[in-house]
Short mmCIF file of C-alpha atoms in Angstrom, two decimals:
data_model
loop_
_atom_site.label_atom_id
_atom_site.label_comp_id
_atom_site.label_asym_id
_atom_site.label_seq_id
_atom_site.Cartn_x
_atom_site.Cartn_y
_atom_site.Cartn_z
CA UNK A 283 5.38 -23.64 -94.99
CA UNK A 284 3.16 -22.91 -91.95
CA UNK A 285 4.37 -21.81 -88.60
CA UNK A 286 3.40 -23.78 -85.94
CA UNK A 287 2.28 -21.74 -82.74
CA UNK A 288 4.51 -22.14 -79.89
CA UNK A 289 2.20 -23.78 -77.30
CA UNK A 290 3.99 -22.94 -73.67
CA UNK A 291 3.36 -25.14 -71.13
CA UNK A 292 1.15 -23.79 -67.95
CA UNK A 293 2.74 -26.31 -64.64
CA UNK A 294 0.31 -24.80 -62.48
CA UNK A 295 -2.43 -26.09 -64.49
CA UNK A 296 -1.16 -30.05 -64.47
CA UNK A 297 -0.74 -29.63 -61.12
CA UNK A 298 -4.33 -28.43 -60.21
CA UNK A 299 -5.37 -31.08 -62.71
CA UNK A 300 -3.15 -34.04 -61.03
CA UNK A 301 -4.61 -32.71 -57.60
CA UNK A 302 -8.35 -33.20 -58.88
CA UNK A 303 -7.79 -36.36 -59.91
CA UNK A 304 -5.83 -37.72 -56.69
CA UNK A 305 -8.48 -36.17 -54.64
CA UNK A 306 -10.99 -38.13 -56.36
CA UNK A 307 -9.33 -41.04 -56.34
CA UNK A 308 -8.31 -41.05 -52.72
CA UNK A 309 -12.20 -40.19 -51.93
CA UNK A 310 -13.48 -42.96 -53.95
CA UNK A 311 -10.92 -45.54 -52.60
CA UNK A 312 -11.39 -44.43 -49.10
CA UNK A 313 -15.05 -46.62 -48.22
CA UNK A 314 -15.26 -46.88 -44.30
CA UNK A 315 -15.99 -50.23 -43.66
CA UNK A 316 -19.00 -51.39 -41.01
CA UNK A 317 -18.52 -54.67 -39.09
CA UNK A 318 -21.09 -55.61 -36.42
CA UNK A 319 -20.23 -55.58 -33.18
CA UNK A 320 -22.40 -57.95 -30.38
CA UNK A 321 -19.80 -57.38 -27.82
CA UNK A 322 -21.11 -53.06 -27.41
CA UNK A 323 -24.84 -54.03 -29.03
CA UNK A 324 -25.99 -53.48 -25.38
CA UNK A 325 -23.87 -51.53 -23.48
CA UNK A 326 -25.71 -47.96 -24.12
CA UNK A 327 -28.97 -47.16 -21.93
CA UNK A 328 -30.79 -43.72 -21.68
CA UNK A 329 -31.12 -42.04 -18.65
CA UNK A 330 -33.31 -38.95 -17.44
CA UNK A 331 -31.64 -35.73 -17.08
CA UNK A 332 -32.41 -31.98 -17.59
CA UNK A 333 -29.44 -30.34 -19.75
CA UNK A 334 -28.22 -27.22 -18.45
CA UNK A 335 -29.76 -24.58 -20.14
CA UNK A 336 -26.49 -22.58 -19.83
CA UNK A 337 -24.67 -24.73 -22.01
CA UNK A 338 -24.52 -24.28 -26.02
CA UNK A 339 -25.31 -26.86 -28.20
CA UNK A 340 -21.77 -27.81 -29.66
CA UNK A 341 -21.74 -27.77 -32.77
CA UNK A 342 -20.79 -30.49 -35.72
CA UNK A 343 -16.76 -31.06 -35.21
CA UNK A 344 -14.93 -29.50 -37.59
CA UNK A 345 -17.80 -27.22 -39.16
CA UNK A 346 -19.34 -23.93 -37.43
CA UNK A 347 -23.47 -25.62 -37.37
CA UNK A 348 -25.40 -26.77 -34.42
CA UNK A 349 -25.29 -30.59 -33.78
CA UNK A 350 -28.92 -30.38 -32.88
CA UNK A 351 -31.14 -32.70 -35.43
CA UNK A 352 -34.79 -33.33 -35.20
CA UNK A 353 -36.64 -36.51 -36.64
CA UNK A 354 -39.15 -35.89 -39.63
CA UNK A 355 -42.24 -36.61 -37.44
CA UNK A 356 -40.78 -33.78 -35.21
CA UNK A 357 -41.18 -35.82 -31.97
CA UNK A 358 -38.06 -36.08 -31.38
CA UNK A 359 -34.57 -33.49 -30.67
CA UNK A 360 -31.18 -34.64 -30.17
CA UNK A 361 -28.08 -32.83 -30.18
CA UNK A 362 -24.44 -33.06 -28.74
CA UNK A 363 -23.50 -31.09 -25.43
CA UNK A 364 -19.76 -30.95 -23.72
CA UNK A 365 -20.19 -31.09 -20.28
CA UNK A 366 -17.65 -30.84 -17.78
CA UNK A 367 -15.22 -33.59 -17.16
CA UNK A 368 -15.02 -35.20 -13.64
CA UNK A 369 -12.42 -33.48 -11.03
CA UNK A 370 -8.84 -34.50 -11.58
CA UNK A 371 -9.28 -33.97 -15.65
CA UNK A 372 -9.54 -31.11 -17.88
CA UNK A 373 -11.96 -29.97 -20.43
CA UNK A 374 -15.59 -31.38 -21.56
CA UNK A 375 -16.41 -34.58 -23.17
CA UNK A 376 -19.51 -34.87 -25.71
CA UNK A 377 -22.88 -36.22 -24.38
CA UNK A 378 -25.90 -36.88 -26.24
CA UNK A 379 -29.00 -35.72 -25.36
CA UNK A 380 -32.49 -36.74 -26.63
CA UNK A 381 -35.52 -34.68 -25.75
CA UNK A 382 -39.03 -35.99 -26.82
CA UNK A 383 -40.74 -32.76 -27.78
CA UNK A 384 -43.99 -33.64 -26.61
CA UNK A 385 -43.44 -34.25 -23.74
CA UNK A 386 -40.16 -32.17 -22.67
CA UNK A 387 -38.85 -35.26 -21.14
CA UNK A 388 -35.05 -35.47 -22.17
CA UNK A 389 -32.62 -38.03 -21.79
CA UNK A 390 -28.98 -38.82 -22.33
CA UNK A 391 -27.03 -41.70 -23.83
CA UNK A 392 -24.86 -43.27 -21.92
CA UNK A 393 -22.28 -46.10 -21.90
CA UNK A 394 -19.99 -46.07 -23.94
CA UNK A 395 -16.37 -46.62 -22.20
CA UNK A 396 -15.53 -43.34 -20.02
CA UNK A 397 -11.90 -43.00 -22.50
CA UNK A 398 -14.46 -42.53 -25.60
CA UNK A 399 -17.32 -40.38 -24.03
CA UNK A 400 -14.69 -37.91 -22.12
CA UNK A 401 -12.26 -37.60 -24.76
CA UNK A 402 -13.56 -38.41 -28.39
CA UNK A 403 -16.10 -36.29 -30.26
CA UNK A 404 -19.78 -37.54 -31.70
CA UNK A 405 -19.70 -37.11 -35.11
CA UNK A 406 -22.15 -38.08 -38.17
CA UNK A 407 -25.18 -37.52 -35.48
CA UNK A 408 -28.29 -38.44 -37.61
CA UNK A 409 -31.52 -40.09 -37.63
CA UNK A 410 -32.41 -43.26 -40.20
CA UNK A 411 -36.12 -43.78 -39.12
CA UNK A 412 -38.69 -42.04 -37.49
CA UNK A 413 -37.69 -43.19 -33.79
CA UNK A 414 -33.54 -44.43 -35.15
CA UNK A 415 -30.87 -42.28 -33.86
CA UNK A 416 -27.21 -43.48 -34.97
CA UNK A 417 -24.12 -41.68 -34.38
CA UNK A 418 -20.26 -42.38 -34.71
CA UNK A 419 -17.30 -42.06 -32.11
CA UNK A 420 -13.46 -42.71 -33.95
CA UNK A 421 -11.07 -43.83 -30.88
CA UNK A 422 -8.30 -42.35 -33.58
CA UNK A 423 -7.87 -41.45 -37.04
CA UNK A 424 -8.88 -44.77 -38.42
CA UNK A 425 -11.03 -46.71 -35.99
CA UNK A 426 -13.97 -45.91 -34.19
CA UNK A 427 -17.68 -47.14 -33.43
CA UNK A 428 -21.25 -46.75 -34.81
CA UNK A 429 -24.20 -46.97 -32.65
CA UNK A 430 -27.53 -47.42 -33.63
CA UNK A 431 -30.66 -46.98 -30.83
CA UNK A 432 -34.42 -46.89 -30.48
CA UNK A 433 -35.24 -43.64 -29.08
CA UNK A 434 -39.42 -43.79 -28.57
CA UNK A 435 -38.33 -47.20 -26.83
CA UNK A 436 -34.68 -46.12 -25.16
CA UNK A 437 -32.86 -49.00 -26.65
CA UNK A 438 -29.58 -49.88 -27.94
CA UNK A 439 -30.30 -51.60 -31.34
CA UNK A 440 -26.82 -52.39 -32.63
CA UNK A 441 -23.18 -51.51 -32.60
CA UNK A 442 -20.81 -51.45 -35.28
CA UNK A 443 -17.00 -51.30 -35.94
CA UNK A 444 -15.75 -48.72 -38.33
CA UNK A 445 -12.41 -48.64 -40.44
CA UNK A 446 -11.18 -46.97 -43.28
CA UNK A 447 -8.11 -49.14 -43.76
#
């Protein structure tokens, strides 16, 4: 008669494997969801400023690289400074700043409710055209707001709702 070998059981594998798979699972299920929103599509304009040379670029929340992103053409810079908050609060809030790099002339976003600007972070700054800047704000963990603007032409192109429910 022939043995069978005594196959022992390894939990921490099964567990590594379950994790994988929920992981996965949760990543796949997890879609952010994009609803238009008219009510912000025009509440962001650009105005001109000179950003403190002084201050660092911040970088990408939650990772240890430089916000700053540059269109294809090269024409155009923006990245993501914290300035100072006004008197009466503490810490810096995240501004945007655009800087068309043939000129020098640099601008920054602004707009969005004070709450947002002074206490949220920009995240997922990126361009999607030659002259289309978006970025995202979340208010908390699962809502937030996508805005999409016109740099070459300083506009506010559209506005979007974001949820991951």
């Amino acid at each position: 008669m022939l043995k069978q070998k005594n196959r022992t059981s390894c939990p921490g594998l099964h567990f590594l494997a379950f994790f994988i798979i929920a992981v996965f699972a949760m990543s796949v299920g997890a879609q952010i969801k994009a609803v238009r929103d008219k009510e912000s599509s025009h509440i962001l304009s650009f105005v001109k400023s000179t950003p403190d040379a002084g201050i660092p670029i911040s970088p990408i929340t939650g990772f240890n690289k430089s916000s700053a992103v540059t269109n294809r053409g090269k024409t155009f810079k923006a990245f993501v400074l914290c300035l100072a908050n006004p008197k009466g609060s503490t810490g810096c809030g995240d501004h945007i700043f655009v800087t068309d790099t043939r000129t020098k002339m640099s601008y920054t976003i602004v707009g969005e409710p004070d709450l947002m600007q002074l206490t949220r972070p920009v995240d997922e700054l990126k361009w999607i055209g030659p002259n289309k800047l978006s970025y995202e704000r979340w208010a908390q963990p699962h809502i937030g707001r996508r805005y999409v603007v016109d740099v070459k032409a300083r506009k506010q192109l559209a506005a979007f709702i974001l949820s991951d429910n």
